[in-house]
Amino acid sequence: MIRQFFILSSKGDPLLFKDFRGEAGDDVVNVFYRRVTALPGDQPPVVMALRDLHFLHVRQAGLYWVATTTADASPFTVIEFLNRLAALVKDYCGGLSEKSVQMNFALIYELLDEVLDYGYIQTTSSDMLRNFLQSEAVSSRPFSLFDLSNVGLFGADTQQSKVAPSSAAARPIQAGREQGGRSEIFVDVVERMSVVVGSNGVLMKADVEGEIRVKCFMPSCSEIRIGLNEELSIGKSQLRGYGAAVRVDRCSFHQGVRLDEFDSHRILRLCPSQGEQTVMQYQLTDDLPTAPPFRLFPTVERDGTGRLILFLKLRCDLPPKSSAVNVCASVPVPKGAVSLSQELSSPDQSAELQLQNRAVAWQIPRLAGGTQLSALFKLDVPGLSSASMLEVGPVGLSFELPKFTATGLQIRFLRLSPVQPAPSQRWVRYVTHSDSYSIRI
Amino acid sequence: MTVGKDVSALFPDVVNCMQTDNLELKKLVYLYLMNYAKSQPDMAIMAVNTFVKDCEDPNPLIRALAVRTMGCIRVDKITEYLCEPLRKCLKDEDPYVRKTAAVCVAKLHDINAQLVEDQGFLDTLKDLISDSNPMVVANAVAALSEIAESHPNSNLLDLNPQTINKLLTALNECTEWGQIFILDCLANYTPRDDRESQSICERVTPRLSHANSAVVLSAVKVLMKFMEMLPKDLDYYGTLLKKLAPPLVTLLSAEPELQYVALRNINLIVQRRPEIMKHEMKVFFVKYNDPIYVKLEKLDIMIRLASQANIAQVLAELKEYATEVDVDFVRKAVRAIGRCAIKVEQSAERCVSTLLDLIQTKVNYVVQEAIVVIKDIFRKYPNKYESVIATLCENLDSLDEPEARAAMIWIVGEYAERIDNADELLESFLEGFHDESTQVQLQLLTAIVKLFLKKPTETQELVQQVLSLATQDSDNPDLRDRGYIYWRLLSTDPVAAKEVVLAEKPLISEETDLIEPTLLEELICHIGTLASVYHKPPSAFVEGSRGVQHKRLPGSAGSGESADSPETTSTAGVSDAPPAVIPSQGDLLGDLLNLDLTPTTAGPPPPAPSSGMQLGGMDLLGGGLDSLLGGDLGGTPAIGAGFGAAPAAVPASFSAPVSGGLDDLFDLGGGVGMPMGAYSPPKSVWLQAMKAKGLEISGTFARRAGVIQMEMTLTNKAMSVMTDFAIQFNRNSFGLSPAGPLQVLTPLSPNQSIEVALPLNNSGPVMKMDPLNNLQVAVKNNIDVFYFSCQYPISMLFVEDGKMERQIFLATWKDIPNDNESQFQIKDCHLSSDAASNKLQGSNIFTIAKRTVDGQDMLYQSMKLSNGIWVLAELRIQAGNPNYTVSLKCRAAEVSQCVFQSYEAVLKN
């Protein structure tokens, strides 16, 4: 199984090194760093072989998490494990960074000792690990004004304090034990959307991949019940409720989830371990309950002087209450394009010509549902031919839709038992990201 | 220490801290010990006492910690002190300690294997498989698997239905990582029958919906392997196929790294069982932000899944991809369109028009790729799409890559007669002949020679020019040789040159990029491992010393035995099988006797009384010989003019009773290495004199000019004259029966031998024998009736028209379920592939196609049995390796074993 494990900083400094079989060469770390940085772009970085040593690595938080193996091990196991380990370290140290790894090296070694024995993965469940670990996390939280902004005048709750700052979940899971930190639970529904819209405006492909993540800081909590939409149906054949049901094609659950009430009431029961875990993953293919969130009406022309005119109308079809943020449309343009002039409909938008990508990037910080924006780009392309017009497109969109799920999946309720004595905070968050949203021209 | 600074000088001080009660400190001390014990072995002994003490600590955490650390101190000297504490910990009441101790056995085994065996830890470890705690079971399985790997022959992990049951029970309860160990271990088990296989599959299936992709893949591996055992018509088989698709699709929603690994695996699965993913084409459409390595892998799978049903969708996608930004990806996409055209015939037209559209874009690399693939399309569908040539010629100037130039030149040469200005085009290439790459030069040479043969009048000058360029001004030996060959051909015999150069080319097929079936089988056994990512067998990248076993898929119930033990069967050739005299009891004997006593049954001619028999025999001999002679001379074109003696010998052997010498001559000729003529094994004794009252029969089978002959030598070792010979066969697998009576014309006096050739036909009654090629014979003479059995080489039954059309072969190969495939090794055969092919052809095993991959020649062969059963074969010959591999596919899988024996016999003689 795993022979050596090490964490490298992005600059290649070893932060942590553990050899399970006592056979490591001295230069393994350097060899790895040289190989991974010299890798050409089209080569898969996943597995790299050096004679009979195989490196598998993932990058998390800018760090290289590397495992080596000599036998015919399962790359799935190793990669999945590295991801889990990174998540564990994040849970225990309260965040992932070069600094936090350095500060908590003793804790991480302790963790590694329990997680891997002689290269065999033992457990990655934070519940079990909690019994074995002794070290305390040293957290390195920088002073931030955001922390202050939560506190209202004279300590009163402000409107803002009802929304947890995005950094709220970033803290070590053990801190709660002694410092009596707030008991909190975060349930995130995160969806990623990939959509392909054909040049005639027809939806060619629409996939949603979603997951429900629970991050728990409640030492005394023995069971939570997460209620999903009751009309949620799974698979193509099954239909619940009337008409516009919320539907997913496939779903899989964390092995700790008990599903006794899932079939009847769509309730997930689980005993959360401290820290973060993905409770449910699901996919929906092709059959979105609503129209895709964006439509694009492009016009591509050549004007008399040999310039390429791009007129784009981008319409957001979200419900009026929702809005999309950080929208960026990237329009590939013919190679040889030298300059761009633009007319945008509002000043907060921006656009630039990225020569190395051969694309125009149009940034829109916020786009409310039911509205429409337009942009006019004029590109100087020396030697523009009719063939190079074909190089325009497809347009790729990236965006974030807060408080919105593409499948319509909602958390109906979140119950904790036993009933928490101390005031506990329960947070439910929804977000949909673009995974790959492309519109062909 | 952890960042690489050497702090070993502090060793004594640190060891002093070891006895602390502070667990946190203790852990750090142990960490230090693990790092430095090896460099300070003497000092490490100081720590032993503490270890032993800690192993008895009331706190299980400390006990486990001590056991764990102990194993990591890789100092030989202290290992023996550790045995006692380890033994105790293996029996500890706390599962946490037990599971740590289980791994410790593996650690100790790595340091000192002998010690572990002597101390009996392996048995304790085996007991732990039945432990109540699933974590302990998982670790014990992992440790045993690793130890077993270094002893490939030991029977450490003795998998039997009971242990499997225990493992399956533990599977439901242990952690996800433990599940992986157990599933990987299960994959090494070969179930006894399809029922067991199904029940294991049923219990493994729930793992498919696990959130951990490693668990899912390990489960897929087990299912893919055990599915081989299930009969295809089983309902459960279909259900299982359906269940496999969703988890595989789910894997594609992971991070790009996992996606890549998953795609490499799906690529294997799709090649083995395309039906699993056939409805999931859409998930393989690339996303614009996929990393390039994921995109390329998806593209490859898309082509593999392309079929008539979804080709429109696929083409539309590919066309989109061809206009993307990434050059590498665009090239691959264009190639993919070409592959679609070749794979799905109905789509060829659409593919060509798509390619033409792409050529219109005038994007340089797109045009070049398109031309390269159009060349392939021309190879596949000759004379169908030449209307596009004009468009191609327009783009001649923009081609700057050798491959594209070579492709274009090939097209011009091939269709020279339809391109008006072909000579001008080629001439324009000729100007810079020396600056071209070898590929282009060779192609240009061939193209101009083709052009000359098609339009000799106008192009004489051109061809002379190119020949002199190639032969006189070039340093490249390949080019020079080819130039000279053309030159000689053209100068000696232009007609022959035409036949050679303009010969009809074999069609190309789309299957060229498939992984070899045997490699694929091995890789399927390694799904979810590094082997499946590299697409190489583990032996290719895991260090050799660790006995790596080649894994094979289990065969289906029917052909299981023959596929499982190729080694043992390969040694037992046909000729080695001792002719068994049938024991005097048994039902079969009764059959024979019945046949003998009721001479009027339909099939074989009854043994006539001896006087009449002689007359009839004369008639038969006369008529039969004439017709056979005629048929023979017209019907064996394989015997070339150069071997004039051979055809003369063939008919001579028919009159075997009087011309044993000539027969020998023929055999001699065969032995010298004459490639023609069916192989016939040397004669062996079928009936021993002492068991047959002095009659000894030795014999063999041969196929002479399409007639199966049973050639026997009858020797009278008794004291009295033998007369009145007659012969009778029992019912047998292929309905062989004598075509005429036994031709023994004169009484056989003592110590006299006589050669008899008995023509056979296959119109007799059929009954399946075991072995299949067993033939039970009764011979009667004036003394008694004798019974014996012999085995005929099945190659006798291969008929002359056993050559299949290439297309039919391909279709049939795919059509025959993989379960019917069996594979054998032929050892120590030193023939080249051509010699082997010739030899086999002599026995009516016809080579249909040959291709060479990585120095390995692959011959695709077909043969047809006299009862109409087709057998397809793939013979693989690695240059320099005397071991050949034969894969046989046949709808009647039972014949494979016999066919293989014939292969071996033919090739080795």
mmCIF file with all atom_site columns, N, CA and C in Angstrom, chain B residues 38-75:
data_model
loop_
_atom_site.group_PDB
_atom_site.id
_atom_site.type_symbol
_atom_site.label_atom_id
_atom_site.label_alt_id
_atom_site.label_comp_id
_atom_site.label_asym_id
_atom_site.label_entity_id
_atom_site.label_seq_id
_atom_site.pdbx_PDB_ins_code
_atom_site.Cartn_x
_atom_site.Cartn_y
_atom_site.Cartn_z
_atom_site.occupancy
_atom_site.B_iso_or_equiv
_atom_site.pdbx_formal_charge
_atom_site.auth_seq_id
_atom_site.auth_comp_id
_atom_site.auth_asym_id
_atom_site.auth_atom_id
_atom_site.pdbx_PDB_model_num
ATOM 1   N N  . LYS B 1 38 ? 17.029 3.093  13.369 1.00 0.00 ? 38 LYS B N  1
ATOM 2   C CA . LYS B 1 38 ? 17.809 2.363  12.386 1.00 0.00 ? 38 LYS B CA 1
ATOM 3   C C  . LYS B 1 38 ? 19.256 2.847  12.355 1.00 0.00 ? 38 LYS B C  1
ATOM 4   N N  . SER B 1 39 ? 19.440 4.133  12.556 1.00 0.00 ? 39 SER B N  1
ATOM 5   C CA . SER B 1 39 ? 20.810 4.638  12.498 1.00 0.00 ? 39 SER B CA 1
ATOM 6   C C  . SER B 1 39 ? 21.560 4.375  13.807 1.00 0.00 ? 39 SER B C  1
ATOM 7   N N  . GLN B 1 40 ? 20.859 4.068  14.882 1.00 0.00 ? 40 GLN B N  1
ATOM 8   C CA . GLN B 1 40 ? 21.518 3.807  16.157 1.00 0.00 ? 40 GLN B CA 1
ATOM 9   C C  . GLN B 1 40 ? 21.016 2.490  16.744 1.00 0.00 ? 40 GLN B C  1
ATOM 10  N N  . PRO B 1 41 ? 21.272 1.371  16.078 1.00 0.00 ? 41 PRO B N  1
ATOM 11  C CA . PRO B 1 41 ? 20.658 0.107  16.513 1.00 0.00 ? 41 PRO B CA 1
ATOM 12  C C  . PRO B 1 41 ? 21.035 -0.272 17.951 1.00 0.00 ? 41 PRO B C  1
ATOM 13  N N  . ASP B 1 42 ? 22.255 0.031  18.362 1.00 0.00 ? 42 ASP B N  1
ATOM 14  C CA . ASP B 1 42 ? 22.650 -0.367 19.714 1.00 0.00 ? 42 ASP B CA 1
ATOM 15  C C  . ASP B 1 42 ? 21.834 0.362  20.764 1.00 0.00 ? 42 ASP B C  1
ATOM 16  N N  . MET B 1 43 ? 21.661 1.625  20.532 1.00 0.00 ? 43 MET B N  1
ATOM 17  C CA . MET B 1 43 ? 20.885 2.426  21.479 1.00 0.00 ? 43 MET B CA 1
ATOM 18  C C  . MET B 1 43 ? 19.433 1.974  21.513 1.00 0.00 ? 43 MET B C  1
ATOM 19  N N  . ALA B 1 44 ? 18.951 1.509  20.352 1.00 0.00 ? 44 ALA B N  1
ATOM 20  C CA . ALA B 1 44 ? 17.537 1.168  20.276 1.00 0.00 ? 44 ALA B CA 1
ATOM 21  C C  . ALA B 1 44 ? 17.188 0.057  21.243 1.00 0.00 ? 44 ALA B C  1
ATOM 22  N N  . ILE B 1 45 ? 18.180 -0.796 21.509 1.00 0.00 ? 45 ILE B N  1
ATOM 23  C CA . ILE B 1 45 ? 17.908 -1.896 22.439 1.00 0.00 ? 45 ILE B CA 1
ATOM 24  C C  . ILE B 1 45 ? 17.503 -1.353 23.804 1.00 0.00 ? 45 ILE B C  1
ATOM 25  N N  . MET B 1 46 ? 18.028 -0.177 24.118 1.00 0.00 ? 46 MET B N  1
ATOM 26  C CA . MET B 1 46 ? 17.654 0.426  25.399 1.00 0.00 ? 46 MET B CA 1
ATOM 27  C C  . MET B 1 46 ? 16.140 0.626  25.508 1.00 0.00 ? 46 MET B C  1
ATOM 28  N N  . ALA B 1 47 ? 15.528 0.770  24.367 1.00 0.00 ? 47 ALA B N  1
ATOM 29  C CA . ALA B 1 47 ? 14.101 1.083  24.395 1.00 0.00 ? 47 ALA B CA 1
ATOM 30  C C  . ALA B 1 47 ? 13.239 -0.156 24.556 1.00 0.00 ? 47 ALA B C  1
ATOM 31  N N  . VAL B 1 48 ? 13.836 -1.331 24.334 1.00 0.00 ? 48 VAL B N  1
ATOM 32  C CA . VAL B 1 48 ? 13.027 -2.546 24.299 1.00 0.00 ? 48 VAL B CA 1
ATOM 33  C C  . VAL B 1 48 ? 12.242 -2.745 25.584 1.00 0.00 ? 48 VAL B C  1
ATOM 34  N N  . ASN B 1 49 ? 12.923 -2.529 26.697 1.00 0.00 ? 49 ASN B N  1
ATOM 35  C CA . ASN B 1 49 ? 12.268 -2.738 27.975 1.00 0.00 ? 49 ASN B CA 1
ATOM 36  C C  . ASN B 1 49 ? 10.986 -1.951 28.113 1.00 0.00 ? 49 ASN B C  1
ATOM 37  N N  . THR B 1 50 ? 11.080 -0.716 27.710 1.00 0.00 ? 50 THR B N  1
ATOM 38  C CA . THR B 1 50 ? 9.899  0.130  27.813 1.00 0.00 ? 50 THR B CA 1
ATOM 39  C C  . THR B 1 50 ? 8.780  -0.387 26.926 1.00 0.00 ? 50 THR B C  1
ATOM 40  N N  . PHE B 1 51 ? 9.161  -0.851 25.746 1.00 0.00 ? 51 PHE B N  1
ATOM 41  C CA . PHE B 1 51 ? 8.140  -1.399 24.851 1.00 0.00 ? 51 PHE B CA 1
ATOM 42  C C  . PHE B 1 51 ? 7.417  -2.566 25.508 1.00 0.00 ? 51 PHE B C  1
ATOM 43  N N  . VAL B 1 52 ? 8.235  -3.481 26.037 1.00 0.00 ? 52 VAL B N  1
ATOM 44  C CA . VAL B 1 52 ? 7.624  -4.656 26.645 1.00 0.00 ? 52 VAL B CA 1
ATOM 45  C C  . VAL B 1 52 ? 6.701  -4.232 27.779 1.00 0.00 ? 52 VAL B C  1
ATOM 46  N N  . LYS B 1 53 ? 7.149  -3.245 28.545 1.00 0.00 ? 53 LYS B N  1
ATOM 47  C CA . LYS B 1 53 ? 6.327  -2.791 29.661 1.00 0.00 ? 53 LYS B CA 1
ATOM 48  C C  . LYS B 1 53 ? 5.040  -2.134 29.154 1.00 0.00 ? 53 LYS B C  1
ATOM 49  N N  . ASP B 1 54 ? 5.204  -1.312 28.130 1.00 0.00 ? 54 ASP B N  1
ATOM 50  C CA . ASP B 1 54 ? 4.039  -0.594 27.597 1.00 0.00 ? 54 ASP B CA 1
ATOM 51  C C  . ASP B 1 54 ? 3.011  -1.547 27.011 1.00 0.00 ? 54 ASP B C  1
ATOM 52  N N  . CYS B 1 55 ? 3.495  -2.679 26.537 1.00 0.00 ? 55 CYS B N  1
ATOM 53  C CA . CYS B 1 55 ? 2.567  -3.638 25.950 1.00 0.00 ? 55 CYS B CA 1
ATOM 54  C C  . CYS B 1 55 ? 1.658  -4.241 27.014 1.00 0.00 ? 55 CYS B C  1
ATOM 55  N N  . GLU B 1 56 ? 1.966  -4.024 28.253 1.00 0.00 ? 56 GLU B N  1
ATOM 56  C CA . GLU B 1 56 ? 1.101  -4.566 29.305 1.00 0.00 ? 56 GLU B CA 1
ATOM 57  C C  . GLU B 1 56 ? 0.406  -3.458 30.063 1.00 0.00 ? 56 GLU B C  1
ATOM 58  N N  . ASP B 1 57 ? 0.511  -2.282 29.576 1.00 0.00 ? 57 ASP B N  1
ATOM 59  C CA . ASP B 1 57 ? -0.124 -1.138 30.209 1.00 0.00 ? 57 ASP B CA 1
ATOM 60  C C  . ASP B 1 57 ? -1.639 -1.347 30.245 1.00 0.00 ? 57 ASP B C  1
ATOM 61  N N  . PRO B 1 58 ? -2.284 -0.902 31.302 1.00 0.00 ? 58 PRO B N  1
ATOM 62  C CA . PRO B 1 58 ? -3.750 -1.047 31.334 1.00 0.00 ? 58 PRO B CA 1
ATOM 63  C C  . PRO B 1 58 ? -4.452 -0.238 30.251 1.00 0.00 ? 58 PRO B C  1
ATOM 64  N N  . ASN B 1 59 ? -3.832 0.828  29.787 1.00 0.00 ? 59 ASN B N  1
ATOM 65  C CA . ASN B 1 59 ? -4.491 1.660  28.783 1.00 0.00 ? 59 ASN B CA 1
ATOM 66  C C  . ASN B 1 59 ? -4.294 1.058  27.388 1.00 0.00 ? 59 ASN B C  1
ATOM 67  N N  . PRO B 1 60 ? -5.375 0.662  26.718 1.00 0.00 ? 60 PRO B N  1
ATOM 68  C CA . PRO B 1 60 ? -5.230 0.044  25.400 1.00 0.00 ? 60 PRO B CA 1
ATOM 69  C C  . PRO B 1 60 ? -4.540 0.971  24.403 1.00 0.00 ? 60 PRO B C  1
ATOM 70  N N  . LEU B 1 61 ? -4.720 2.256  24.584 1.00 0.00 ? 61 LEU B N  1
ATOM 71  C CA . LEU B 1 61 ? -4.080 3.188  23.652 1.00 0.00 ? 61 LEU B CA 1
ATOM 72  C C  . LEU B 1 61 ? -2.573 3.019  23.693 1.00 0.00 ? 61 LEU B C  1
ATOM 73  N N  . ILE B 1 62 ? -2.054 2.864  24.939 1.00 0.00 ? 62 ILE B N  1
ATOM 74  C CA . ILE B 1 62 ? -0.608 2.742  25.085 1.00 0.00 ? 62 ILE B CA 1
ATOM 75  C C  . ILE B 1 62 ? -0.146 1.387  24.562 1.00 0.00 ? 62 ILE B C  1
ATOM 76  N N  . ARG B 1 63 ? -0.923 0.338  24.837 1.00 0.00 ? 63 ARG B N  1
ATOM 77  C CA . ARG B 1 63 ? -0.548 -0.977 24.323 1.00 0.00 ? 63 ARG B CA 1
ATOM 78  C C  . ARG B 1 63 ? -0.438 -0.947 22.798 1.00 0.00 ? 63 ARG B C  1
ATOM 79  N N  . ALA B 1 64 ? -1.480 -0.367 22.180 1.00 0.00 ? 64 ALA B N  1
ATOM 80  C CA . ALA B 1 64 ? -1.484 -0.322 20.724 1.00 0.00 ? 64 ALA B CA 1
ATOM 81  C C  . ALA B 1 64 ? -0.327 0.522  20.211 1.00 0.00 ? 64 ALA B C  1
ATOM 82  N N  . LEU B 1 65 ? -0.100 1.631  20.881 1.00 0.00 ? 65 LEU B N  1
ATOM 83  C CA . LEU B 1 65 ? 0.977  2.524  20.461 1.00 0.00 ? 65 LEU B CA 1
ATOM 84  C C  . LEU B 1 65 ? 2.310  1.787  20.494 1.00 0.00 ? 65 LEU B C  1
ATOM 85  N N  . ALA B 1 66 ? 2.525  1.016  21.556 1.00 0.00 ? 66 ALA B N  1
ATOM 86  C CA . ALA B 1 66 ? 3.794  0.295  21.698 1.00 0.00 ? 66 ALA B CA 1
ATOM 87  C C  . ALA B 1 66 ? 3.926  -0.742 20.593 1.00 0.00 ? 66 ALA B C  1
ATOM 88  N N  . VAL B 1 67 ? 2.869  -1.488 20.337 1.00 0.00 ? 67 VAL B N  1
ATOM 89  C CA . VAL B 1 67 ? 2.929  -2.514 19.299 1.00 0.00 ? 67 VAL B CA 1
ATOM 90  C C  . VAL B 1 67 ? 3.198  -1.879 17.943 1.00 0.00 ? 67 VAL B C  1
ATOM 91  N N  . ARG B 1 68 ? 2.521  -0.781 17.703 1.00 0.00 ? 68 ARG B N  1
ATOM 92  C CA . ARG B 1 68 ? 2.663  -0.133 16.407 1.00 0.00 ? 68 ARG B CA 1
ATOM 93  C C  . ARG B 1 68 ? 4.099  0.343  16.205 1.00 0.00 ? 68 ARG B C  1
ATOM 94  N N  . THR B 1 69 ? 4.637  0.987  17.235 1.00 0.00 ? 69 THR B N  1
ATOM 95  C CA . THR B 1 69 ? 5.975  1.553  17.102 1.00 0.00 ? 69 THR B CA 1
ATOM 96  C C  . THR B 1 69 ? 7.018  0.449  16.987 1.00 0.00 ? 69 THR B C  1
ATOM 97  N N  . MET B 1 70 ? 6.820  -0.575 17.780 1.00 0.00 ? 70 MET B N  1
ATOM 98  C CA . MET B 1 70 ? 7.740  -1.693 17.773 1.00 0.00 ? 70 MET B CA 1
ATOM 99  C C  . MET B 1 70 ? 8.002  -2.200 16.352 1.00 0.00 ? 70 MET B C  1
ATOM 100 N N  . GLY B 1 71 ? 6.912  -2.375 15.602 1.00 0.00 ? 71 GLY B N  1
ATOM 101 C CA . GLY B 1 71 ? 7.047  -2.922 14.259 1.00 0.00 ? 71 GLY B CA 1
ATOM 102 C C  . GLY B 1 71 ? 7.741  -1.970 13.316 1.00 0.00 ? 71 GLY B C  1
ATOM 103 N N  . CYS B 1 72 ? 7.692  -0.692 13.655 1.00 0.00 ? 72 CYS B N  1
ATOM 104 C CA . CYS B 1 72 ? 8.288  0.285  12.748 1.00 0.00 ? 72 CYS B CA 1
ATOM 105 C C  . CYS B 1 72 ? 9.771  0.462  13.007 1.00 0.00 ? 72 CYS B C  1
ATOM 106 N N  . ILE B 1 73 ? 10.257 -0.119 14.108 1.00 0.00 ? 73 ILE B N  1
ATOM 107 C CA . ILE B 1 73 ? 11.689 -0.029 14.360 1.00 0.00 ? 73 ILE B CA 1
ATOM 108 C C  . ILE B 1 73 ? 12.347 -1.170 13.619 1.00 0.00 ? 73 ILE B C  1
ATOM 109 N N  . ARG B 1 74 ? 12.956 -0.833 12.525 1.00 0.00 ? 74 ARG B N  1
ATOM 110 C CA . ARG B 1 74 ? 13.422 -1.883 11.639 1.00 0.00 ? 74 ARG B CA 1
ATOM 111 C C  . ARG B 1 74 ? 14.845 -2.296 11.999 1.00 0.00 ? 74 ARG B C  1
ATOM 112 N N  . VAL B 1 75 ? 15.007 -2.793 13.221 1.00 0.00 ? 75 VAL B N  1
ATOM 113 C CA . VAL B 1 75 ? 16.321 -3.254 13.653 1.00 0.00 ? 75 VAL B CA 1
ATOM 114 C C  . VAL B 1 75 ? 16.215 -4.743 13.934 1.00 0.00 ? 75 VAL B C  1
#
